[in-house]
mmCIF file of C-alpha atoms in Angstrom:
data_model
loop_
_atom_site.group_PDB
_atom_site.id
_atom_site.type_symbol
_atom_site.label_atom_id
_atom_site.label_comp_id
_atom_site.label_asym_id
_atom_site.label_seq_id
_atom_site.Cartn_x
_atom_site.Cartn_y
_atom_site.Cartn_z
ATOM 1 C CA MET A 1 34.407 25.148 61.165
ATOM 2 C CA GLU A 2 33.121 21.558 61.153
ATOM 3 C CA ALA A 3 32.901 19.638 57.891
ATOM 4 C CA THR A 4 29.497 18.330 56.876
ATOM 5 C CA THR A 5 29.236 14.555 56.979
ATOM 6 C CA VAL A 6 27.546 12.953 53.937
ATOM 7 C CA ALA A 7 26.096 9.486 54.330
ATOM 8 C CA LYS A 8 27.317 6.946 51.803
ATOM 9 C CA THR A 9 24.742 4.787 50.014
ATOM 10 C CA GLY A 10 27.115 2.469 48.203
ATOM 11 C CA THR A 11 25.678 3.417 44.803
ATOM 12 C CA GLU A 12 27.896 6.404 44.022
ATOM 13 C CA GLY A 13 28.964 6.542 40.370
ATOM 14 C CA GLN A 14 26.164 4.276 39.176
ATOM 15 C CA ALA A 15 23.403 5.356 36.740
ATOM 16 C CA TRP A 16 20.753 4.072 39.142
ATOM 17 C CA GLY A 17 21.073 5.754 42.534
ATOM 18 C CA GLY A 18 17.996 4.401 44.243
ATOM 19 C CA GLY A 19 19.648 1.623 46.182
ATOM 20 C CA GLU A 20 21.120 -1.796 45.607
ATOM 21 C CA GLU A 21 17.843 -3.375 44.462
ATOM 22 C CA LYS A 22 16.940 -2.275 40.932
ATOM 23 C CA PRO A 23 13.181 -2.087 40.203
ATOM 24 C CA LEU A 24 12.155 -5.031 37.987
ATOM 25 C CA LYS A 25 15.897 -5.817 37.753
ATOM 26 C CA ALA A 26 16.133 -3.216 34.981
ATOM 27 C CA SER A 27 18.733 -0.545 34.433
ATOM 28 C CA TYR A 28 17.833 3.119 34.714
ATOM 29 C CA GLY A 29 17.719 3.510 30.907
ATOM 30 C CA LYS A 30 15.379 0.581 30.355
ATOM 31 C CA LEU A 31 13.157 1.673 33.228
ATOM 32 C CA MET A 32 12.781 5.145 31.735
ATOM 33 C CA MET A 33 11.948 3.573 28.359
ATOM 34 C CA TRP A 34 9.188 1.555 30.026
ATOM 35 C CA PHE A 35 7.825 4.752 31.611
ATOM 36 C CA PHE A 36 7.740 6.425 28.192
ATOM 37 C CA ILE A 37 6.062 3.419 26.563
ATOM 38 C CA THR A 38 3.401 3.328 29.281
ATOM 39 C CA SER A 39 2.550 7.019 28.896
ATOM 40 C CA ASP A 40 2.511 6.764 25.107
ATOM 41 C CA ALA A 41 0.266 3.708 25.289
ATOM 42 C CA LEU A 42 -2.254 5.746 27.283
ATOM 43 C CA THR A 43 -2.157 8.447 24.587
ATOM 44 C CA PHE A 44 -2.902 5.968 21.800
ATOM 45 C CA SER A 45 -5.598 4.370 23.950
ATOM 46 C CA GLY A 46 -7.354 7.731 24.255
ATOM 47 C CA PHE A 47 -7.233 8.287 20.489
ATOM 48 C CA LEU A 48 -8.582 4.822 19.692
ATOM 49 C CA ALA A 49 -11.307 5.145 22.330
ATOM 50 C CA ALA A 50 -12.416 8.446 20.770
ATOM 51 C CA TYR A 51 -12.447 6.754 17.369
ATOM 52 C CA GLY A 52 -14.589 3.924 18.738
ATOM 53 C CA PHE A 53 -17.163 6.272 20.281
ATOM 54 C CA SER A 54 -17.363 8.370 17.090
ATOM 55 C CA ARG A 55 -17.780 5.328 14.910
ATOM 56 C CA PHE A 56 -20.584 4.018 17.104
ATOM 57 C CA LYS A 57 -22.348 7.388 16.933
ATOM 58 C CA PHE A 58 -22.126 7.588 13.126
ATOM 59 C CA ILE A 59 -22.297 3.856 12.455
ATOM 60 C CA GLU A 60 -24.824 4.214 9.624
ATOM 61 C CA GLU A 61 -22.605 6.444 7.510
ATOM 62 C CA TRP A 62 -19.220 5.036 8.453
ATOM 63 C CA PRO A 63 -17.144 3.922 5.418
ATOM 64 C CA ILE A 64 -16.739 0.221 4.649
ATOM 65 C CA ALA A 65 -13.024 -0.573 4.977
ATOM 66 C CA ASP A 66 -13.035 -3.113 2.119
ATOM 67 C CA GLU A 67 -14.178 -0.381 -0.263
ATOM 68 C CA VAL A 68 -11.771 2.281 0.979
ATOM 69 C CA PHE A 69 -8.552 0.264 1.199
ATOM 70 C CA ASN A 70 -8.814 -1.893 -1.900
ATOM 71 C CA HIS A 71 -5.817 -0.691 -3.895
ATOM 72 C CA PHE A 72 -2.606 -2.542 -4.661
ATOM 73 C CA PRO A 73 0.515 -1.154 -6.399
ATOM 74 C CA PHE A 74 0.696 -1.804 -10.152
ATOM 75 C CA LEU A 75 -2.784 -3.378 -10.116
ATOM 76 C CA HIS A 76 -4.879 -0.377 -11.080
ATOM 77 C CA GLY A 77 -8.574 -1.185 -11.289
ATOM 78 C CA VAL A 78 -8.199 -4.536 -9.516
ATOM 79 C CA ASP A 79 -10.336 -4.894 -6.402
ATOM 80 C CA ALA A 80 -7.926 -6.103 -3.707
ATOM 81 C CA PRO A 81 -9.608 -5.331 -0.379
ATOM 82 C CA MET A 82 -7.158 -5.157 2.528
ATOM 83 C CA TYR A 83 -4.393 -6.998 0.648
ATOM 84 C CA TYR A 84 -1.897 -4.165 0.723
ATOM 85 C CA VAL A 85 -2.689 -3.241 4.318
ATOM 86 C CA ALA A 86 -2.129 -6.865 5.296
ATOM 87 C CA LEU A 87 1.218 -6.802 3.489
ATOM 88 C CA MET A 88 2.204 -3.609 5.321
ATOM 89 C CA THR A 89 1.298 -5.232 8.627
ATOM 90 C CA PHE A 90 3.339 -8.338 7.818
ATOM 91 C CA ILE A 91 6.385 -6.233 6.939
ATOM 92 C CA LEU A 92 6.194 -4.284 10.203
ATOM 93 C CA ILE A 93 5.735 -7.447 12.295
ATOM 94 C CA PHE A 94 8.635 -9.113 10.471
ATOM 95 C CA SER A 95 10.817 -6.101 11.328
ATOM 96 C CA SER A 96 9.946 -6.737 14.966
ATOM 97 C CA VAL A 97 11.247 -10.297 14.575
ATOM 98 C CA THR A 98 14.557 -9.066 13.134
ATOM 99 C CA MET A 99 14.772 -6.601 16.025
ATOM 100 C CA VAL A 100 14.475 -9.502 18.482
ATOM 101 C CA LEU A 101 17.267 -11.302 16.651
ATOM 102 C CA ALA A 102 19.432 -8.173 16.803
ATOM 103 C CA VAL A 103 18.931 -7.886 20.569
ATOM 104 C CA ASP A 104 19.703 -11.584 21.026
ATOM 105 C CA ALA A 105 22.891 -11.233 18.969
ATOM 106 C CA GLY A 106 23.857 -8.265 21.142
ATOM 107 C CA HIS A 107 23.539 -10.393 24.267
ATOM 108 C CA GLU A 108 25.972 -12.831 22.671
ATOM 109 C CA MET A 109 28.279 -9.951 21.639
ATOM 110 C CA LYS A 110 28.067 -10.901 17.960
ATOM 111 C CA LYS A 111 28.549 -7.580 16.212
ATOM 112 C CA ASP A 112 28.128 -8.828 12.622
ATOM 113 C CA LYS A 113 24.733 -10.378 13.367
ATOM 114 C CA VAL A 114 23.595 -7.222 15.169
ATOM 115 C CA VAL A 115 24.508 -5.191 12.081
ATOM 116 C CA THR A 116 22.652 -7.565 9.730
ATOM 117 C CA TYR A 117 19.445 -7.785 11.737
ATOM 118 C CA MET A 118 19.343 -4.056 12.496
ATOM 119 C CA ALA A 119 19.771 -3.294 8.783
ATOM 120 C CA LEU A 120 16.775 -5.541 8.026
ATOM 121 C CA THR A 121 14.755 -3.819 10.741
ATOM 122 C CA ILE A 122 15.542 -0.388 9.319
ATOM 123 C CA LEU A 123 14.657 -1.581 5.810
ATOM 124 C CA GLY A 124 11.294 -2.896 7.063
ATOM 125 C CA GLY A 125 10.523 0.431 8.740
ATOM 126 C CA ILE A 126 11.359 2.406 5.602
ATOM 127 C CA ILE A 127 9.181 0.131 3.430
ATOM 128 C CA PHE A 128 6.298 0.522 5.874
ATOM 129 C CA LEU A 129 6.585 4.325 5.813
ATOM 130 C CA GLY A 130 6.646 4.344 2.012
ATOM 131 C CA SER A 131 3.615 2.054 1.917
ATOM 132 C CA GLN A 132 1.724 4.306 4.311
ATOM 133 C CA ALA A 133 2.515 7.368 2.179
ATOM 134 C CA TRP A 134 1.220 5.530 -0.904
ATOM 135 C CA GLU A 135 -1.960 4.598 0.958
ATOM 136 C CA TRP A 136 -2.467 8.220 2.041
ATOM 137 C CA LYS A 137 -2.074 9.341 -1.566
ATOM 138 C CA ASN A 138 -4.816 6.990 -2.756
ATOM 139 C CA PHE A 139 -7.137 7.943 0.089
ATOM 140 C CA ILE A 140 -6.691 11.677 -0.595
ATOM 141 C CA GLN A 141 -7.041 11.273 -4.352
ATOM 142 C CA GLY A 142 -10.108 9.043 -4.185
ATOM 143 C CA GLU A 143 -11.389 6.689 -6.836
ATOM 144 C CA TYR A 144 -15.111 7.070 -7.490
ATOM 145 C CA GLY A 145 -16.290 10.446 -6.263
ATOM 146 C CA ALA A 146 -19.618 11.257 -4.640
ATOM 147 C CA VAL A 147 -22.173 14.031 -4.181
ATOM 148 C CA GLU A 148 -22.633 15.863 -0.902
ATOM 149 C CA THR A 149 -26.197 16.442 0.288
ATOM 150 C CA ARG A 150 -27.758 19.314 2.233
ATOM 151 C CA SER A 151 -27.491 17.338 5.470
ATOM 152 C CA GLY A 152 -23.719 16.990 5.063
ATOM 153 C CA LYS A 153 -23.949 13.305 4.170
ATOM 154 C CA ILE A 154 -22.992 11.836 0.805
ATOM 155 C CA ILE A 155 -24.599 9.768 -1.915
ATOM 156 C CA GLN A 156 -22.653 7.411 -4.149
ATOM 157 C CA PHE A 157 -23.459 5.883 -7.514
ATOM 158 C CA VAL A 158 -23.751 2.237 -8.552
ATOM 159 C CA ASP A 159 -24.573 0.359 -11.743
ATOM 160 C CA ALA A 160 -27.306 -2.212 -12.323
ATOM 161 C CA ASP A 161 -25.252 -4.870 -10.491
ATOM 162 C CA GLY A 162 -24.790 -2.694 -7.427
ATOM 163 C CA ASP A 163 -21.083 -2.036 -8.081
ATOM 164 C CA ARG A 164 -19.628 1.416 -7.466
ATOM 165 C CA ILE A 165 -19.125 3.556 -10.524
ATOM 166 C CA ALA A 166 -16.879 6.608 -10.824
ATOM 167 C CA LEU A 167 -18.359 10.012 -11.646
ATOM 168 C CA GLY A 168 -16.088 10.309 -14.660
ATOM 169 C CA GLU A 169 -17.643 7.204 -16.217
ATOM 170 C CA PHE A 170 -21.022 8.839 -16.741
ATOM 171 C CA ALA A 171 -20.489 12.597 -16.251
ATOM 172 C CA THR A 172 -18.560 14.915 -18.545
ATOM 173 C CA ALA A 173 -17.368 18.333 -17.472
ATOM 174 C CA SER A 174 -19.023 21.114 -19.464
ATOM 175 C CA PRO A 175 -16.759 23.799 -20.973
ATOM 176 C CA LYS A 176 -16.105 26.655 -18.582
ATOM 177 C CA ASP A 177 -14.201 29.906 -18.836
ATOM 178 C CA ARG A 178 -12.074 29.756 -15.711
ATOM 179 C CA THR A 179 -8.674 31.062 -14.727
ATOM 180 C CA GLN A 180 -6.657 29.191 -12.141
ATOM 181 C CA HIS A 181 -6.061 31.306 -9.075
ATOM 182 C CA LEU A 182 -2.432 32.212 -8.383
ATOM 183 C CA GLU A 183 -0.865 33.530 -5.213
ATOM 184 C CA LYS A 184 0.239 36.693 -7.005
ATOM 185 C CA ASN A 185 -3.422 37.633 -7.465
ATOM 186 C CA GLY A 186 -3.629 38.579 -3.805
ATOM 187 C CA ILE A 187 -1.234 38.119 -0.917
ATOM 188 C CA TRP A 188 -4.089 37.125 1.420
ATOM 189 C CA TYR A 189 -5.182 34.282 -0.881
ATOM 190 C CA LYS A 190 -3.852 30.773 -0.968
ATOM 191 C CA ALA A 191 -2.520 29.565 -4.300
ATOM 192 C CA GLU A 192 -4.737 26.957 -5.984
ATOM 193 C CA ASP A 193 -3.073 23.717 -7.042
ATOM 194 C CA SER A 194 -6.022 22.218 -8.895
ATOM 195 C CA PHE A 195 -9.792 22.228 -8.998
ATOM 196 C CA ASN A 196 -12.544 19.730 -9.652
ATOM 197 C CA PRO A 197 -13.754 20.225 -13.247
ATOM 198 C CA LEU A 198 -16.993 18.311 -12.624
ATOM 199 C CA ALA A 199 -19.917 20.395 -11.427
ATOM 200 C CA LEU A 200 -23.103 19.112 -9.819
ATOM 201 C CA GLU A 201 -25.074 19.892 -12.966
ATOM 202 C CA ASP A 202 -22.671 17.723 -14.990
ATOM 203 C CA VAL A 203 -23.319 14.800 -12.640
ATOM 204 C CA LYS A 204 -27.097 15.300 -12.768
ATOM 205 C CA ARG A 205 -27.093 15.439 -16.544
ATOM 206 C CA GLY A 206 -24.949 12.297 -16.870
ATOM 207 C CA PHE A 207 -27.013 10.417 -14.304
ATOM 208 C CA GLU A 208 -30.287 11.203 -16.062
ATOM 209 C CA ALA A 209 -28.835 10.008 -19.375
ATOM 210 C CA ASN A 210 -27.850 6.597 -17.946
ATOM 211 C CA GLU A 211 -31.016 4.792 -16.881
ATOM 212 C CA THR A 212 -29.188 1.823 -15.330
ATOM 213 C CA LEU A 213 -27.531 3.943 -12.648
ATOM 214 C CA ARG A 214 -28.766 4.126 -9.076
ATOM 215 C CA VAL A 215 -27.951 6.149 -5.974
ATOM 216 C CA ARG A 216 -26.487 4.477 -2.901
ATOM 217 C CA THR A 217 -26.948 6.178 0.449
ATOM 218 C CA MET A 218 -24.997 5.755 3.685
ATOM 219 C CA GLN A 219 -27.897 3.975 5.383
ATOM 220 C CA ILE A 220 -26.966 0.413 6.339
ATOM 221 C CA THR A 221 -29.563 -2.308 5.659
ATOM 222 C CA ASP A 222 -30.293 -5.364 7.784
ATOM 223 C CA GLU A 223 -27.875 -7.310 5.561
ATOM 224 C CA GLY A 224 -25.036 -4.949 6.513
ATOM 225 C CA GLU A 225 -24.894 -3.330 3.072
ATOM 226 C CA LYS A 226 -25.423 0.296 2.046
ATOM 227 C CA GLU A 227 -28.969 1.097 0.897
ATOM 228 C CA ILE A 228 -29.521 1.343 -2.881
ATOM 229 C CA LEU A 229 -32.497 3.432 -4.013
ATOM 230 C CA THR A 230 -34.797 2.753 -6.943
ATOM 231 C CA ARG A 231 -34.327 4.733 -10.148
ATOM 232 C CA GLU A 232 -37.140 7.156 -9.275
ATOM 233 C CA GLU A 233 -35.925 7.601 -5.702
ATOM 234 C CA SER A 234 -32.387 8.113 -6.975
ATOM 235 C CA LEU A 235 -33.409 10.935 -9.317
ATOM 236 C CA LEU A 236 -35.397 12.619 -6.569
ATOM 237 C CA LYS A 237 -32.568 12.274 -4.051
ATOM 238 C CA LEU A 238 -29.942 13.688 -6.403
ATOM 239 C CA ASN A 239 -32.037 16.581 -7.706
ATOM 240 C CA THR A 240 -33.470 17.733 -4.385
ATOM 241 C CA THR A 241 -30.638 17.189 -1.909
ATOM 242 C CA GLY A 242 -27.393 17.362 -3.904
ATOM 243 C CA VAL A 243 -25.269 20.455 -3.230
ATOM 244 C CA GLY A 244 -21.778 19.665 -4.527
ATOM 245 C CA VAL A 245 -19.298 17.158 -5.929
ATOM 246 C CA ILE A 246 -16.676 15.436 -3.751
ATOM 247 C CA GLU A 247 -13.661 13.558 -5.061
ATOM 248 C CA GLY A 248 -11.209 12.038 -2.604
ATOM 249 C CA ALA A 249 -10.934 12.693 1.113
ATOM 250 C CA ASN A 250 -9.521 15.364 3.395
ATOM 251 C CA LEU A 251 -10.196 16.740 6.857
ATOM 252 C CA SER A 252 -13.558 18.253 5.870
ATOM 253 C CA GLN A 253 -14.896 16.012 3.082
ATOM 254 C CA ASN A 254 -14.830 12.298 2.381
ATOM 255 C CA GLU A 255 -16.209 10.551 -0.692
ATOM 256 C CA TYR A 256 -16.358 7.249 1.214
ATOM 257 C CA GLY A 257 -18.665 8.366 4.020
ATOM 258 C CA ALA A 258 -18.499 10.358 7.258
ATOM 259 C CA PRO A 259 -15.910 13.196 7.073
ATOM 260 C CA LEU A 260 -14.969 12.380 10.672
ATOM 261 C CA PHE A 261 -13.452 9.123 9.440
ATOM 262 C CA GLY A 262 -10.902 11.050 7.387
ATOM 263 C CA GLY A 263 -9.902 13.196 10.350
ATOM 264 C CA PHE A 264 -9.327 10.175 12.571
ATOM 265 C CA PHE A 265 -7.521 8.301 9.799
ATOM 266 C CA PHE A 266 -5.067 11.097 9.076
ATOM 267 C CA PHE A 267 -4.467 11.882 12.741
ATOM 268 C CA ILE A 268 -4.080 8.394 14.204
ATOM 269 C CA THR A 269 -2.193 6.761 11.327
ATOM 270 C CA GLY A 270 -0.129 9.934 10.959
ATOM 271 C CA PHE A 271 0.701 9.931 14.666
ATOM 272 C CA HIS A 272 1.720 6.293 14.432
ATOM 273 C CA GLY A 273 3.704 7.025 11.277
ATOM 274 C CA PHE A 274 5.572 9.751 13.168
ATOM 275 C CA HIS A 275 6.495 7.145 15.789
ATOM 276 C CA VAL A 276 7.732 4.775 13.081
ATOM 277 C CA LEU A 277 9.780 7.567 11.482
ATOM 278 C CA SER A 278 11.288 8.471 14.868
ATOM 279 C CA GLY A 279 12.079 4.803 15.459
ATOM 280 C CA VAL A 280 13.787 4.460 12.082
ATOM 281 C CA LEU A 281 15.947 7.541 12.745
ATOM 282 C CA ILE A 282 16.945 6.249 16.197
ATOM 283 C CA LEU A 283 17.676 2.825 14.741
ATOM 284 C CA ILE A 284 19.938 4.399 12.119
ATOM 285 C CA ILE A 285 21.898 6.274 14.808
ATOM 286 C CA VAL A 286 22.297 3.130 16.919
ATOM 287 C CA PHE A 287 23.155 1.149 13.775
ATOM 288 C CA PHE A 288 26.115 3.423 13.006
ATOM 289 C CA ASN A 289 27.239 3.209 16.623
ATOM 290 C CA VAL A 290 27.245 -0.561 16.241
ATOM 291 C CA LEU A 291 29.278 -0.278 13.036
ATOM 292 C CA VAL A 292 32.009 1.824 14.666
ATOM 293 C CA GLY A 293 32.150 -0.506 17.656
ATOM 294 C CA THR A 294 30.818 1.861 20.325
ATOM 295 C CA TYR A 295 28.875 -0.816 22.188
ATOM 296 C CA GLU A 296 31.580 -3.409 21.636
ATOM 297 C CA LYS A 297 33.948 -1.159 23.575
ATOM 298 C CA ARG A 298 31.381 -0.649 26.341
ATOM 299 C CA GLY A 299 30.974 -4.400 26.640
ATOM 300 C CA SER A 300 27.184 -4.106 26.396
ATOM 301 C CA TYR A 301 24.562 -3.752 23.661
ATOM 302 C CA GLU A 302 21.925 -2.439 26.062
ATOM 303 C CA MET A 303 21.213 0.541 23.780
ATOM 304 C CA VAL A 304 20.118 -1.896 21.073
ATOM 305 C CA GLU A 305 17.801 -3.522 23.598
ATOM 306 C CA LYS A 306 16.291 -0.175 24.618
ATOM 307 C CA VAL A 307 15.560 0.917 21.064
ATOM 308 C CA GLY A 308 14.182 -2.586 20.520
ATOM 309 C CA LEU A 309 11.637 -2.025 23.288
ATOM 310 C CA TYR A 310 10.446 1.135 21.514
ATOM 311 C CA TRP A 311 10.235 -0.656 18.155
ATOM 312 C CA HIS A 312 8.172 -3.510 19.599
ATOM 313 C CA PHE A 313 5.816 -0.942 21.122
ATOM 314 C CA VAL A 314 5.357 0.762 17.747
ATOM 315 C CA ASP A 315 4.585 -2.602 16.155
ATOM 316 C CA LEU A 316 2.092 -3.500 18.874
ATOM 317 C CA VAL A 317 0.288 -0.179 18.501
ATOM 318 C CA TRP A 318 -0.082 -0.810 14.771
ATOM 319 C CA VAL A 319 -1.816 -4.121 15.534
ATOM 320 C CA PHE A 320 -4.502 -2.170 17.428
ATOM 321 C CA VAL A 321 -4.723 0.548 14.755
ATOM 322 C CA PHE A 322 -4.994 -2.136 12.077
ATOM 323 C CA THR A 323 -7.767 -3.862 14.025
ATOM 324 C CA PHE A 324 -9.793 -0.695 14.684
ATOM 325 C CA PHE A 325 -9.512 0.913 11.243
ATOM 326 C CA TYR A 326 -9.339 -2.021 8.879
ATOM 327 C CA LEU A 327 -10.811 -5.168 10.428
ATOM 328 C CA VAL A 328 -13.650 -4.100 12.739
#
């Protein structure tokens, strides 16, 4: 019985078995990372394109970013439009710089510097995730409140100077006999965490008692500002079209404007946050491998470089998310 002859390629035992010439002069691992980054970039591009089309369609009722993202930790009540988001962006970009320094130190086989710069990168990622969670909390909780109309749009309330005013500043909840729903009351019901004590009638009564208040609609004027109605128009709008009170934002309601904005915000920033979380976890694993000398023994810190490619991609995606959601 004749033995089968197998042709030799000269690449046996190597990770890349496609021949002597490596595509783009990259190892198999880095090439696969580039493939993943390319496919993921297309995914984010689709999400951002959908956001752009939706915003253009509902441009008149789209929230104004400076009014939505104007909070800053420990500065309650201070109007700080975009300050905290800008700080978050700076922290994430700075972590990309430390990642570059870690990769460069790996090329020079300087373990101590790799450890230092990777620790700073991980710290930056954790701070960014915490900042994003804090921002989500404020967006969900809301600040001013609004009234939903029959058409599904919202109306907001402003004072004589045109500044937003919270519902709780002019409306007081009337006493009600109400028992909080518990899960034990029925296995097919969902337990109720909290409820909005303000009813539409409370808002109407408070609005009528404060003659300086006005209603602001979602219609954008030629000056790029939301339309503010006269006192008479405000009373008519509230009494004839109001159907319920909204405080905060979720997937179905949004006190800042179009509910679709909330859905896109939670989905896209959440999807990006998942990427940052995954990156932090991978960085931690690689960081401990660096500590125990795994890559020192291999004679190469290529794994640090590969996770660095992913981290730079995550940072670059945030630049586009930041531009679409906060700046444009």
